[in-house]
CSV table of C-alpha atoms in Angstrom, one decimal:
chain,number,residue,atom,x,y,z
W,1304,MET,CA,0.0,0.0,0.0
W,1305,THR,CA,1.5,3.3,-1.1
W,1306,LEU,CA,0.5,6.3,0.9
W,1307,PRO,CA,1.0,9.9,-0.3
W,1308,CYS,CA,2.3,12.6,2.0
W,1309,ILE,CA,-0.4,15.1,3.0
W,1310,ALA,CA,0.9,17.8,0.7
W,1311,VAL,CA,-2.5,18.5,-0.9
W,1312,ALA,CA,-5.5,20.1,0.8
W,1313,SER,CA,-7.9,17.8,2.7
W,1314,ALA,CA,-11.5,18.6,3.5
W,1315,GLY,CA,-11.8,21.4,6.0
W,1316,TRP,CA,-8.0,21.8,6.3
W,1317,GLY,CA,-6.3,23.7,3.5
W,1318,GLN,CA,-2.7,23.3,2.5
W,1319,HIS,CA,-1.7,26.7,4.0
W,1320,HIS,CA,-3.2,25.7,7.3
W,1321,GLN,CA,-1.4,22.4,7.2
W,1322,LEU,CA,2.0,24.0,6.6
W,1323,ASP,CA,1.4,26.6,9.3
W,1324,ALA,CA,0.5,24.0,11.9
W,1325,TRP,CA,3.6,21.9,11.0
W,1326,SER,CA,5.9,25.0,11.1
W,1327,ALA,CA,4.5,25.9,14.5
W,1328,TRP,CA,5.1,22.4,15.8
W,1329,LYS,CA,8.7,22.5,14.6
W,1330,ALA,CA,9.3,26.0,16.1
W,1331,ALA,CA,8.0,24.8,19.5
W,1332,GLN,CA,9.2,21.2,19.7
W,1333,LEU,CA,12.2,20.7,17.3
W,1334,THR,CA,15.7,22.0,17.7
W,1335,ASP,CA,17.9,22.8,14.8
W,1336,GLY,CA,19.9,19.7,15.6
W,1337,GLY,CA,16.9,17.4,15.3
W,1338,ARG,CA,15.9,16.8,18.9
W,1339,VAL,CA,12.2,16.7,19.7
W,1340,ILE,CA,11.6,18.3,23.1
W,1341,ASP,CA,8.9,17.1,25.5
W,1342,ASP,CA,8.1,20.4,27.2
W,1343,GLY,CA,5.7,18.7,29.6
W,1344,ASN,CA,8.3,16.3,30.9
W,1345,ASN,CA,11.4,18.3,32.0
W,1346,GLU,CA,12.5,19.0,28.5
W,1347,ILE,CA,13.7,15.5,27.9
W,1348,SER,CA,13.7,13.8,24.5
W,1349,HIS,CA,12.5,10.2,24.0
W,1350,SER,CA,12.1,7.5,21.4
W,1351,GLU,CA,8.4,8.2,21.1
W,1352,GLY,CA,8.8,11.9,20.4
W,1353,GLN,CA,11.6,11.3,17.8
W,1354,ALA,CA,9.4,8.7,16.1
W,1355,TYR,CA,6.4,11.0,16.0
W,1356,GLY,CA,8.6,13.7,14.6
W,1357,LEU,CA,9.8,11.4,11.8
W,1358,LEU,CA,6.2,10.3,11.0
W,1359,LEU,CA,5.1,13.9,10.8
W,1360,ALA,CA,8.1,15.1,8.7
W,1361,GLN,CA,7.5,12.3,6.2
W,1362,ALA,CA,3.7,13.0,6.1
W,1363,PHE,CA,4.4,16.7,5.4
W,1364,GLY,CA,7.1,16.0,2.9
W,1365,ASP,CA,9.7,17.8,4.9
W,1366,ARG,CA,12.9,15.9,4.0
W,1367,ASP,CA,15.2,18.4,5.8
W,1368,ALA,CA,13.3,17.9,9.1
W,1369,PHE,CA,13.3,14.2,8.7
W,1370,ARG,CA,17.0,14.1,8.0
W,1371,ARG,CA,17.7,16.2,11.1
W,1372,ILE,CA,15.4,14.2,13.4
W,1373,GLU,CA,16.9,10.9,12.2
W,1374,ALA,CA,20.5,12.1,12.5
W,1375,TRP,CA,20.0,13.2,16.2
W,1376,THR,CA,18.1,9.9,16.9
W,1377,GLN,CA,20.9,7.8,15.3
W,1378,SER,CA,23.5,9.7,17.3
W,1379,LYS,CA,21.9,9.9,20.8
W,1380,LEU,CA,19.3,7.1,21.0
W,1381,ALA,CA,20.1,4.4,18.5
W,1382,ILE,CA,23.1,3.3,20.4
W,1383,ARG,CA,22.1,-0.2,21.5
W,1384,PRO,CA,23.7,-3.2,19.8
W,1385,ASP,CA,20.3,-4.7,18.9
W,1386,GLY,CA,19.1,-1.9,16.7
W,1387,LEU,CA,16.6,-0.6,19.2
W,1388,MET,CA,16.7,2.8,20.8
W,1389,ALA,CA,17.5,4.1,24.3
W,1390,TRP,CA,14.1,5.4,25.4
W,1391,LYS,CA,15.1,8.6,27.0
W,1392,TRP,CA,17.8,11.3,26.7
W,1393,GLN,CA,18.1,14.0,29.3
W,1394,THR,CA,19.5,17.5,29.0
W,1395,SER,CA,22.5,16.4,31.0
W,1396,GLY,CA,23.4,14.2,28.0
W,1397,GLU,CA,22.6,11.0,29.8
W,1398,ALA,CA,20.6,8.3,28.0
W,1399,ASP,CA,18.5,5.6,29.6
W,1400,LEU,CA,19.4,2.6,27.6
W,1401,ARG,CA,16.2,0.7,28.2
W,1402,ASN,CA,14.0,0.8,25.1
W,1403,ALA,CA,10.3,1.6,24.7
W,1404,THR,CA,8.7,-0.7,22.1
W,1405,ASP,CA,6.3,1.9,20.6
W,1406,GLY,CA,9.1,4.2,19.8
W,1407,ASP,CA,11.0,1.5,18.0
W,1408,LEU,CA,8.0,0.3,16.1
W,1409,LEU,CA,7.0,3.8,15.0
W,1410,ARG,CA,10.5,4.8,14.0
W,1411,ALA,CA,10.8,1.7,11.8
W,1412,TRP,CA,7.5,2.5,10.2
W,1413,ALA,CA,8.5,6.1,9.6
W,1414,LEU,CA,11.8,4.9,7.9
W,1415,LEU,CA,9.9,2.4,5.8
W,1416,ARG,CA,7.5,5.2,4.7
W,1417,ALA,CA,10.4,7.5,3.9
W,1418,THR,CA,11.9,5.0,1.6
W,1419,ARG,CA,8.8,3.4,0.1
W,1420,ASP,CA,6.5,6.4,-0.2
W,1421,SER,CA,8.8,9.5,-0.3
W,1422,GLY,CA,11.7,8.0,-2.2
W,1423,TRP,CA,14.2,9.1,0.4
W,1424,ARG,CA,16.6,6.2,-0.3
W,1425,GLU,CA,19.3,7.2,2.2
W,1426,HIS,CA,17.2,5.5,4.8
W,1427,GLU,CA,16.8,2.2,3.0
W,1428,GLY,CA,17.5,-0.9,5.1
W,1429,LYS,CA,17.2,0.8,8.5
W,1430,ALA,CA,13.7,-0.4,9.1
W,1431,ALA,CA,14.8,-4.0,8.6
W,1432,GLN,CA,17.5,-3.7,11.2
W,1433,ILE,CA,15.1,-2.3,13.8
W,1434,CYS,CA,12.6,-5.0,13.1
W,1435,ARG,CA,15.1,-7.7,13.6
W,1436,GLY,CA,15.8,-6.4,17.1
W,1437,PHE,CA,12.1,-5.8,17.7
W,1438,ILE,CA,11.1,-9.3,16.9
W,1439,GLU,CA,14.0,-10.9,18.8
W,1440,ASN,CA,13.5,-8.8,22.0
W,1441,CYS,CA,10.0,-7.3,22.2
W,1442,LEU,CA,7.6,-10.2,21.5
W,1443,ALA,CA,6.4,-12.8,23.9
W,1444,PRO,CA,3.9,-15.7,23.9
W,1445,ASP,CA,0.4,-14.9,25.2
W,1446,PRO,CA,-0.1,-16.9,28.4
W,1447,ARG,CA,-3.7,-17.5,27.4
W,1448,VAL,CA,-2.8,-18.7,23.9
W,1449,PRO,CA,0.9,-19.5,23.7
W,1450,SER,CA,0.8,-19.8,19.9
W,1451,GLU,CA,0.1,-16.1,19.7
W,1452,LEU,CA,2.4,-13.2,20.4
W,1453,LEU,CA,2.1,-10.1,22.6
W,1454,LEU,CA,4.0,-6.9,22.5
W,1455,LYS,CA,6.3,-6.4,25.4
W,1456,PRO,CA,6.6,-2.8,26.4
W,1457,ALA,CA,10.4,-3.1,26.5
W,1458,SER,CA,13.0,-5.7,25.8
W,1459,HIS,CA,14.0,-5.9,29.5
W,1460,MET,CA,10.5,-6.6,30.8
W,1461,THR,CA,10.1,-10.1,32.1
W,1462,ALA,CA,7.5,-12.3,30.3
W,1463,THR,CA,6.6,-15.6,31.8
W,1464,ASP,CA,4.0,-18.4,31.2
W,1465,ASN,CA,1.9,-16.7,33.9
W,1466,SER,CA,2.3,-13.0,33.2
W,1467,VAL,CA,3.1,-10.6,30.4
W,1468,ILE,CA,2.9,-6.9,31.1
W,1469,VAL,CA,1.4,-5.0,28.1
W,1470,ASN,CA,0.7,-1.4,27.2
W,1471,PRO,CA,-2.3,-1.6,24.9
W,1472,SER,CA,-1.5,1.8,23.4
W,1473,TYR,CA,1.7,0.4,21.9
W,1474,TYR,CA,-0.4,-1.6,19.3
W,1475,MET,CA,-0.3,0.3,16.0
W,1476,SER,CA,-1.7,-2.2,13.6
W,1477,ARG,CA,-1.0,-0.4,10.5
W,1478,ALA,CA,2.7,-0.1,11.3
W,1479,LEU,CA,3.0,-3.8,12.3
W,1480,ILE,CA,1.1,-4.9,9.1
W,1481,GLU,CA,3.0,-2.7,6.7
W,1482,LEU,CA,6.4,-3.6,8.2
W,1483,GLY,CA,5.4,-7.3,8.2
W,1484,GLU,CA,4.4,-7.2,4.6
W,1485,ALA,CA,7.3,-5.1,3.4
W,1486,LEU,CA,9.9,-7.2,5.2
W,1487,GLY,CA,8.3,-10.6,5.1
W,1488,HIS,CA,7.9,-10.9,8.9
W,1489,VAL,CA,4.8,-13.1,9.5
W,1490,ASP,CA,5.3,-12.6,13.3
W,1491,LEU,CA,4.5,-8.9,12.9
W,1492,LEU,CA,1.3,-9.6,11.0
W,1493,ARG,CA,0.1,-12.1,13.6
W,1494,THR,CA,1.0,-9.7,16.4
W,1495,ALA,CA,-1.2,-7.0,14.7
W,1496,ALA,CA,-4.1,-9.4,14.4
W,1497,HIS,CA,-3.8,-10.7,17.9
W,1498,GLY,CA,-3.4,-7.2,19.3
W,1499,GLU,CA,-6.7,-6.1,17.7
W,1500,GLN,CA,-8.4,-9.1,19.3
W,1501,LEU,CA,-6.8,-8.2,22.7
W,1502,LEU,CA,-8.3,-4.7,22.4
W,1503,ARG,CA,-11.8,-6.1,22.0
W,1504,ASP,CA,-11.8,-6.9,25.7
W,1505,PRO,CA,-13.0,-3.9,27.7
W,1506,ALA,CA,-10.5,-4.9,30.4
W,1507,ALA,CA,-7.7,-3.9,27.9
W,1508,MET,CA,-8.8,-0.2,27.9
W,1509,ARG,CA,-6.2,0.9,30.3
W,1510,ASP,CA,-2.7,2.3,30.3
W,1511,TRP,CA,-1.2,-0.9,31.5
W,1512,ILE,CA,-2.5,-4.5,31.8
W,1513,ASP,CA,-1.1,-7.9,33.0
W,1514,VAL,CA,-2.1,-10.7,30.6
W,1515,THR,CA,-2.3,-14.0,32.6
W,1516,PRO,CA,-3.6,-17.5,31.8
W,1517,SER,CA,-6.9,-16.6,33.4
W,1518,GLY,CA,-7.3,-13.3,31.5
W,1519,ILE,CA,-6.5,-9.6,31.7
W,1520,GLN,CA,-5.6,-8.2,35.1
W,1521,ALA,CA,-4.6,-4.8,36.4
W,1522,ALA,CA,-0.8,-4.4,36.2
W,1523,LYS,CA,0.7,-4.0,39.6
W,1524,ASP,CA,2.3,-0.6,40.4
W,1525,LEU,CA,1.3,0.8,37.0
W,1526,SER,CA,-1.5,3.0,35.9
W,1527,ASN,CA,-4.8,1.2,35.9
W,1528,ALA,CA,-6.7,4.1,34.3
W,1529,PHE,CA,-7.7,4.9,30.7
W,1530,GLY,CA,-5.3,7.8,30.6
W,1531,TRP,CA,-2.5,9.6,28.8
W,1532,ASP,CA,-1.2,6.4,27.2
W,1533,ALA,CA,-4.5,4.6,26.4
W,1534,LEU,CA,-6.1,7.6,24.7
W,1535,ARG,CA,-3.9,6.8,21.7
W,1536,ILE,CA,-5.8,3.5,21.2
W,1537,PRO,CA,-8.5,5.0,19.1
W,1538,LEU,CA,-6.0,7.1,17.2
W,1539,TYR,CA,-4.1,4.1,16.0
W,1540,LEU,CA,-7.2,2.0,15.3
W,1541,PHE,CA,-8.7,4.7,13.2
W,1542,TRP,CA,-5.4,5.3,11.4
W,1543,SER,CA,-5.4,1.5,10.7
W,1544,GLY,CA,-8.8,1.6,9.1
W,1545,ARG,CA,-10.5,-0.3,12.0
W,1546,HIS,CA,-13.5,2.1,12.2
W,1547,ASP,CA,-15.9,-0.6,13.5
W,1548,HIS,CA,-13.6,-1.8,16.2
W,1549,PRO,CA,-15.5,-1.9,19.6
W,1550,ALA,CA,-12.6,-0.1,21.3
W,1551,LEU,CA,-13.5,3.1,19.4
W,1552,LYS,CA,-17.0,3.2,21.0
W,1553,GLY,CA,-15.5,2.3,24.4
W,1554,ALA,CA,-13.1,5.2,24.1
W,1555,SER,CA,-15.9,7.6,23.0
W,1556,ARG,CA,-17.8,6.8,26.2
W,1557,ARG,CA,-14.8,7.6,28.3
W,1558,PHE,CA,-14.0,10.8,26.5
W,1559,ALA,CA,-17.6,11.9,27.0
W,1560,ALA,CA,-17.3,11.6,30.8
W,1561,ALA,CA,-16.0,15.2,30.9
W,1562,THR,CA,-18.1,17.6,33.0
W,1563,LEU,CA,-16.9,21.0,31.7
W,1564,ALA,CA,-18.0,22.5,28.5
W,1565,LYS,CA,-15.7,22.0,25.5
W,1566,HIS,CA,-13.6,19.5,27.5
W,1567,VAL,CA,-12.9,15.8,26.9
W,1568,ALA,CA,-12.0,13.3,29.6
W,1569,THR,CA,-8.3,12.5,29.3
W,1570,VAL,CA,-8.0,10.2,32.3
W,1571,THR,CA,-10.8,8.0,33.6
W,1572,ALA,CA,-10.9,5.2,36.2
W,1573,PRO,CA,-11.7,1.6,35.2
W,1574,SER,CA,-15.2,2.3,36.4
W,1575,GLY,CA,-15.5,5.2,33.9
W,1576,GLN,CA,-15.3,7.9,36.6
W,1577,LEU,CA,-13.7,11.1,35.5
W,1578,ILE,CA,-10.2,11.9,36.9
W,1579,VAL,CA,-8.8,14.5,34.5
W,1580,GLN,CA,-10.3,16.5,31.7
W,1581,SER,CA,-8.9,19.0,29.1
W,1582,ASP,CA,-9.9,21.3,26.4
W,1583,ALA,CA,-6.7,20.9,24.4
W,1584,VAL,CA,-7.3,20.4,20.7
W,1585,GLY,CA,-5.1,17.3,20.4
W,1586,PHE,CA,-7.3,15.4,22.8
W,1587,HIS,CA,-10.5,16.6,21.1
W,1588,ALA,CA,-9.0,15.5,17.8
W,1589,VAL,CA,-8.5,11.9,19.1
W,1590,ALA,CA,-12.0,11.9,20.6
W,1591,ASP,CA,-13.4,13.0,17.2
W,1592,LEU,CA,-11.6,10.1,15.4
W,1593,ALA,CA,-13.2,7.7,18.0
W,1594,LEU,CA,-16.6,8.9,16.8
W,1595,GLY,CA,-15.6,8.7,13.1
W,1596,ASN,CA,-15.7,12.5,12.7
W,1597,PRO,CA,-13.1,14.8,11.1
W,1598,PRO,CA,-10.6,15.7,13.8
W,1599,ALA,CA,-10.5,19.2,15.4
W,1600,LEU,CA,-8.1,21.5,13.6
W,1601,PRO,CA,-4.7,22.0,15.3
W,1602,ARG,CA,-4.3,25.0,17.5
W,1603,PRO,CA,-0.5,25.2,18.2
W,1604,GLY,CA,0.8,26.2,21.6
W,1605,GLN,CA,-0.8,23.6,23.9
W,1606,GLY,CA,2.3,21.6,24.6
W,1607,TYR,CA,4.3,18.7,23.1
W,1608,TYR,CA,1.8,15.9,23.6
W,1609,ALA,CA,-1.5,17.7,22.7
W,1610,ASP,CA,0.1,19.5,19.7
W,1611,THR,CA,1.6,16.2,18.4
W,1612,LEU,CA,-1.7,14.3,18.8
W,1613,ALA,CA,-3.5,17.1,16.9
W,1614,LEU,CA,-1.2,16.7,13.9
W,1615,LEU,CA,-1.1,12.9,14.0
W,1616,ALA,CA,-4.9,12.9,14.1
W,1617,GLN,CA,-5.0,14.9,10.8
W,1618,VAL,CA,-2.7,12.4,9.2
W,1619,ALA,CA,-4.7,9.5,10.6
W,1620,TRP,CA,-7.9,11.0,9.2
W,1621,ARG,CA,-6.4,11.4,5.7
W,1622,GLU,CA,-4.9,7.9,5.6
W,1623,GLY,CA,-7.4,6.0,7.7
W,1624,ILE,CA,-10.7,6.9,5.9
């Protein structure tokens, strides 16, 4: 499947507005050296942010930004021998060498898109190297169905016959499928399909879960809420074209728990009780996708996470419909 970059106008969001929003994001979040800054998390940079930056740069046809982001990532985070990234880089220059599976998956996908869809051949072969490390280190048998594979959140996380910790928001089906098809990795295709099945269980609508032989449990000492991580589940499902997936309706009900006008619930307890709500456009955009509606237009200046989600939602709408 060949996907064009979003360089033409889409309904309700003209090309000029697109470029303005992307330029504003770069001005706020991206240094000249290619570091994506998380201004809501002590100005650190992490594998997730670098991967999101790569995906957006490719989608907007910005080869220079893509080159700078990948160069910084290669220099500061892609320093492990297995092809995966250190998940965090601090302003002190210290890197946390543990990986985060979603960052690696999304970076590999961005590199594949750059080569396949944009013709930026200087990145050819990188996705294959990342996927080899990903498959070797970040997949584990499902204790309920040992023939199927789950995504581990990081290579160092222990997975046993009795317990596999999973972050459901790390499942980006489209990325897994396109990488699996392009590189001939059946394990990635099966992981995507099994992940979509996992997300059909309402118990999986949390930031973190523990998959055990008896079913899905709350993960000890990790967030049990549908919160900052889990709200990406509908974004990724819509982007993957899974518009009828029950998790979209489940997410919509949670977003609707907000009590203030023009807000969406961004964190809800397992019971559905409201914990945190926000009027930031990025969260509205994800809630719109969950309903199958065009996402709210970006309004830059609301922080790294909200602004990034706002732009990703626009790409997801264009590519997922």
